[in-house]
Coordinates of C-alpha atoms in Angstrom, one line a residue:
M4 CA -10.9 1.0 18.3
S5 CA -7.7 1.4 16.3
Q6 CA -7.4 -0.6 13.1
T7 CA -4.8 -2.7 14.8
E8 CA -7.3 -3.6 17.6
I9 CA -9.9 -4.5 15.0
E10 CA -7.5 -6.9 13.3
I11 CA -6.4 -8.4 16.6
A12 CA -10.1 -9.1 17.4
T13 CA -10.6 -11.0 14.1
Q14 CA -7.9 -13.6 14.7
P15 CA -10.1 -16.5 15.9
D16 CA -12.2 -16.3 12.8
C17 CA -9.1 -16.2 10.6
W18 CA -7.7 -19.2 12.4
R19 CA -10.9 -21.1 11.7
H20 CA -10.6 -20.3 8.0
A21 CA -7.0 -21.4 8.0
V22 CA -7.8 -24.8 9.6
A23 CA -10.5 -25.4 6.9
L24 CA -8.1 -24.4 4.2
A25 CA -5.5 -26.9 5.4
R26 CA -8.1 -29.6 5.2
R27 CA -8.8 -29.1 1.5
P28 CA -8.5 -32.2 -0.7
D29 CA -5.4 -30.9 -2.4
G30 CA -3.7 -30.8 0.9
L31 CA -1.9 -27.6 0.0
A32 CA 0.5 -29.6 -2.1
S33 CA 3.0 -26.8 -2.5
L34 CA 3.8 -26.8 1.2
P35 CA 6.7 -29.0 2.3
R36 CA 6.1 -32.8 2.3
T37 CA 7.3 -35.1 5.0
G38 CA 10.9 -36.0 4.5
E39 CA 11.9 -32.9 2.6
R40 CA 14.9 -30.8 3.9
V41 CA 13.4 -27.3 4.2
A42 CA 14.5 -23.8 4.9
V43 CA 11.9 -21.2 5.9
V44 CA 12.8 -17.5 5.5
G45 CA 11.2 -14.2 6.3
C46 CA 12.0 -10.7 7.7
G47 CA 10.9 -9.3 11.0
T48 CA 7.7 -10.9 12.2
S49 CA 7.9 -13.5 9.4
W50 CA 11.3 -14.6 10.6
F51 CA 10.0 -15.3 14.1
I52 CA 7.0 -17.2 12.6
A53 CA 9.5 -19.1 10.5
Q54 CA 11.4 -20.1 13.7
A55 CA 8.3 -21.4 15.3
Y56 CA 7.3 -23.4 12.2
A57 CA 10.8 -24.8 11.7
A58 CA 10.9 -26.0 15.3
L59 CA 7.4 -27.6 15.1
R60 CA 8.1 -29.3 11.7
E61 CA 11.5 -30.8 12.8
S62 CA 10.4 -31.9 16.3
G63 CA 7.3 -33.5 14.8
G64 CA 9.5 -35.8 12.6
H65 CA 8.6 -34.2 9.3
G66 CA 12.1 -33.4 8.2
E67 CA 15.1 -31.2 8.9
T68 CA 14.0 -27.6 8.9
D69 CA 16.0 -24.4 9.3
A70 CA 14.8 -20.8 9.7
F71 CA 16.7 -17.8 8.5
P72 CA 16.2 -14.1 8.0
A73 CA 15.9 -13.8 4.2
S74 CA 19.1 -11.7 4.1
E75 CA 21.1 -14.3 6.0
M76 CA 20.3 -17.7 4.4
P77 CA 23.6 -19.5 3.7
A78 CA 24.3 -19.6 0.1
G79 CA 26.0 -23.0 0.0
R80 CA 23.3 -25.2 1.7
A81 CA 21.2 -27.5 -0.3
Y82 CA 17.4 -27.8 0.5
D83 CA 14.6 -29.7 -1.1
R84 CA 12.3 -26.6 -0.7
V85 CA 12.5 -23.0 0.5
V86 CA 9.4 -21.5 2.1
A87 CA 9.2 -17.7 2.1
L88 CA 6.8 -16.0 4.5
T89 CA 5.9 -12.4 3.4
R90 CA 2.7 -10.7 4.2
S91 CA 3.1 -7.9 1.6
G92 CA 5.0 -10.0 -1.0
T93 CA 7.2 -6.9 -1.6
T94 CA 10.0 -7.2 0.9
T95 CA 13.3 -6.6 -0.9
E96 CA 15.4 -9.3 0.8
V97 CA 12.8 -12.0 0.2
L98 CA 12.5 -11.1 -3.5
E99 CA 16.2 -11.0 -3.9
L100 CA 16.6 -14.5 -2.4
L101 CA 13.9 -16.0 -4.6
R102 CA 15.6 -14.6 -7.7
R103 CA 18.9 -16.3 -6.6
L104 CA 17.1 -19.6 -6.0
H105 CA 15.1 -19.6 -9.2
G106 CA 15.8 -22.7 -11.3
R107 CA 17.9 -24.2 -8.5
T108 CA 15.6 -24.9 -5.5
P109 CA 11.8 -25.2 -5.5
T110 CA 10.2 -22.3 -3.6
T111 CA 6.9 -21.7 -2.0
A112 CA 5.7 -18.2 -0.9
V113 CA 3.0 -17.6 1.7
T114 CA 1.6 -14.1 1.3
A115 CA -1.6 -12.0 1.8
V116 CA -1.5 -10.3 -1.5
P117 CA -2.5 -12.3 -4.7
Q118 CA -0.8 -10.0 -7.2
A119 CA 2.3 -9.1 -5.2
P120 CA 5.7 -9.3 -6.8
V121 CA 6.5 -12.5 -4.9
T122 CA 3.9 -14.4 -6.9
G123 CA 5.9 -14.0 -10.0
L124 CA 9.2 -15.2 -8.4
A125 CA 8.1 -18.2 -6.3
D126 CA 7.4 -21.6 -7.9
A127 CA 4.2 -21.9 -5.9
V128 CA 2.2 -19.5 -3.8
V129 CA -0.3 -19.9 -0.9
V130 CA -2.5 -16.8 -0.6
L131 CA -4.1 -15.9 2.7
D132 CA -5.8 -12.7 1.5
F133 CA -8.6 -13.2 4.1
A134 CA -6.0 -12.4 6.8
D135 CA -4.5 -9.4 5.2
E136 CA -4.1 -6.2 7.3
V137 CA -4.2 -2.5 6.9
S138 CA -2.1 -1.8 10.0
V139 CA 1.7 -1.7 9.7
V140 CA 2.0 -4.0 12.8
Q141 CA 1.3 -7.6 11.9
T142 CA -1.0 -9.5 14.1
R143 CA -3.7 -11.6 12.4
F144 CA -1.7 -12.5 9.3
A145 CA 1.3 -13.8 11.2
S146 CA -0.8 -15.9 13.6
T147 CA -3.1 -17.2 10.8
E148 CA -0.2 -18.4 8.6
L149 CA 1.2 -20.3 11.6
V150 CA -2.1 -21.9 12.2
L151 CA -2.2 -22.9 8.5
L152 CA 1.3 -24.4 8.7
R153 CA 0.6 -26.2 12.0
A154 CA -2.7 -27.6 10.6
H155 CA -0.8 -28.8 7.5
L156 CA 1.6 -30.6 9.8
G157 CA -1.4 -32.6 11.1
E158 CA -2.1 -30.8 14.4
D159 CA -5.6 -30.8 15.6
L160 CA -6.3 -27.1 16.2
G161 CA -10.1 -27.3 16.5
H162 CA -9.8 -25.9 20.0
L163 CA -7.7 -22.9 19.1
P164 CA -10.4 -20.4 17.9
Q165 CA -12.2 -20.7 21.2
Q166 CA -9.0 -20.2 23.1
G167 CA -8.5 -17.1 21.0
H168 CA -11.9 -15.7 21.9
S169 CA -11.0 -16.3 25.6
A170 CA -7.8 -14.4 25.1
L171 CA -9.8 -11.5 23.7
D172 CA -12.4 -11.4 26.3
E173 CA -10.6 -11.8 29.6
P174 CA -9.0 -8.8 31.5
L175 CA -5.3 -8.2 30.9
P176 CA -3.1 -9.7 33.7
A177 CA -3.0 -7.4 36.7
G178 CA -0.1 -4.9 36.8
V179 CA 1.1 -5.4 33.2
L180 CA 0.0 -2.0 32.0
E181 CA 2.1 -0.3 34.7
A182 CA 5.2 -2.5 34.1
E183 CA 8.3 -0.8 32.7
Q184 CA 10.0 -3.8 31.1
F185 CA 9.0 -7.2 29.7
T186 CA 11.1 -10.4 29.1
F187 CA 9.3 -13.0 27.1
L188 CA 10.3 -16.6 27.5
G189 CA 9.6 -19.7 25.4
Q190 CA 10.8 -23.2 24.8
G191 CA 10.9 -25.1 21.5
W192 CA 8.6 -23.5 19.0
A193 CA 7.3 -21.1 21.6
Y194 CA 10.6 -19.3 21.6
G195 CA 9.7 -17.9 18.2
I196 CA 6.4 -16.7 19.7
A197 CA 8.3 -15.1 22.6
Q198 CA 10.5 -13.3 20.0
E199 CA 7.3 -12.1 18.1
A200 CA 5.7 -10.9 21.4
A201 CA 8.7 -8.8 22.2
L202 CA 8.7 -7.3 18.7
K203 CA 5.0 -6.5 18.9
M204 CA 5.5 -4.5 22.1
R205 CA 8.5 -2.6 20.6
E206 CA 6.7 -1.8 17.4
A207 CA 3.3 -0.8 18.7
A208 CA 4.2 0.8 22.1
G209 CA 8.0 1.5 22.0
A210 CA 8.3 -0.8 25.0
W211 CA 11.5 -2.1 26.5
T212 CA 11.3 -5.8 25.7
E213 CA 13.6 -8.8 25.4
A214 CA 13.0 -12.5 24.5
Y215 CA 15.0 -15.6 25.4
P216 CA 14.8 -19.4 25.4
V217 CA 13.6 -20.1 28.9
M218 CA 16.7 -22.1 29.9
E219 CA 19.0 -19.2 28.8
Y220 CA 17.1 -16.7 31.0
R221 CA 19.1 -17.5 34.1
H222 CA 22.4 -17.2 32.2
G223 CA 22.4 -13.4 32.6
P224 CA 19.1 -12.0 31.4
I225 CA 17.3 -12.5 34.7
S226 CA 19.5 -9.7 36.0
V227 CA 17.2 -7.2 34.3
T228 CA 14.1 -8.5 36.1
G229 CA 13.0 -6.7 39.3
P230 CA 10.1 -4.7 40.8
G231 CA 7.8 -3.2 38.1
R232 CA 9.2 -5.7 35.5
V233 CA 7.5 -8.8 34.0
A234 CA 8.8 -12.2 32.9
W235 CA 6.2 -13.7 30.6
W236 CA 6.2 -17.5 30.0
F237 CA 4.6 -18.9 26.9
G238 CA 3.7 -22.4 28.0
D239 CA 2.1 -24.6 30.7
P240 CA 3.0 -23.1 34.1
A241 CA 3.7 -26.7 35.3
A242 CA 6.4 -26.9 32.6
L243 CA 8.3 -23.9 33.8
P244 CA 11.8 -25.1 34.7
S245 CA 12.3 -26.1 38.3
G246 CA 12.9 -23.3 40.6
L247 CA 12.5 -20.5 38.0
A248 CA 9.3 -19.1 39.5
D249 CA 11.0 -18.8 42.8
D250 CA 14.0 -17.1 41.2
I251 CA 11.8 -14.5 39.5
A252 CA 9.9 -13.9 42.8
R253 CA 13.3 -13.2 44.5
T254 CA 14.0 -10.5 42.0
G255 CA 10.8 -8.7 42.9
G256 CA 9.5 -9.2 39.3
Q257 CA 6.2 -10.4 38.2
L258 CA 5.7 -13.8 36.5
V259 CA 2.9 -14.1 33.9
A260 CA 2.1 -17.7 32.8
L261 CA -1.3 -17.9 31.2
G262 CA -1.0 -21.5 30.2
R263 CA -2.9 -21.8 26.9
D264 CA -1.6 -22.5 23.4
P265 CA 1.2 -19.9 22.9
L266 CA -0.6 -18.4 19.9
S267 CA -3.7 -17.7 22.0
D268 CA -1.5 -16.1 24.7
L269 CA 0.2 -14.1 22.0
V270 CA -3.3 -12.5 21.4
V271 CA -3.1 -11.2 25.0
V272 CA 0.2 -9.6 24.2
H273 CA -1.3 -8.0 21.1
R274 CA -4.0 -6.5 23.2
L275 CA -1.4 -5.3 25.8
A276 CA 0.7 -3.7 23.1
A277 CA -2.3 -1.8 21.7
A278 CA -3.4 -0.7 25.1
L279 CA 0.1 0.4 26.1
A280 CA 0.4 2.4 22.9
S281 CA -2.8 4.2 23.6
A282 CA -1.7 4.9 27.2
R283 CA 1.5 6.4 25.9
G284 CA -0.2 8.6 23.3
L285 CA 1.1 6.5 20.4
D286 CA -0.8 5.3 17.3
P287 CA -0.4 1.5 17.0
D288 CA -1.7 1.7 13.4
N289 CA 1.3 3.8 12.4
P290 CA 4.3 3.1 14.6
R291 CA 7.3 5.3 14.5
H292 CA 9.9 4.7 11.8
L293 CA 8.1 1.8 10.3
A294 CA 6.2 1.0 7.1
R295 CA 4.1 -2.0 6.1
S296 CA 7.0 -3.4 4.0
V297 CA 10.7 -2.7 3.8
I298 CA 11.4 -1.9 0.2
L299 CA 15.0 -1.0 -0.5
T300 CA 16.1 1.1 -3.4

């Protein structure tokens, strides 16, 4: 097994740990409180996890929540707290933003590395070192931090580790290893998961992938779907917009709709990305042109 595959396989155990952490008596007091106006920032995978968390927090009535790439957060907006997601704690854009916000806006960083530079710049830090990774490609850290954030919002996620094990044990959907293109679709917070799924496939396997909010898919992107191509829906198959399954079938493309929690279904994409990388003679642990953290000089 590659290191990436080892880390993929440990996700359910990390999720269980994260749920327990969110139940601590201190309640992770440095994370946003209900009613706060919050911005969540990150880069790459962390931005897509920020999108998912922001959608969940606001739709759950916890307060207005925006998500930005760290390099694109508007300078003039006022927030009660900014949450920075950064596995390595060394990403240049995140560190620069925290320097600008210091003394003006309370900040919380979620990271995997206790002694990373981000810990000296954020006002508060949540460390998930048990979910850190060796691989360049993020899998378990990203999913674990979202489990922690969801549990902190009050979601009952006791079922999630078992779903994760099912996602690890079952065969990959028929035909996906032979597909030449993938379009990932989500709605609400699952759109962030669709974005992350597409990124994982590009990073690990160099695959041609796209991601869209499901209702936008028919406004042009469906034209790329056809024989040998997959449209992958993160959500309950019964919640797929009316007529969309028939529209995909008419293109000759394949619809995949597994129907579990989108994070559990993301594990299946992780497995697919690693398997596709191996089939293409690529090393998922060391993807082309990438490093564990983007540090600009």
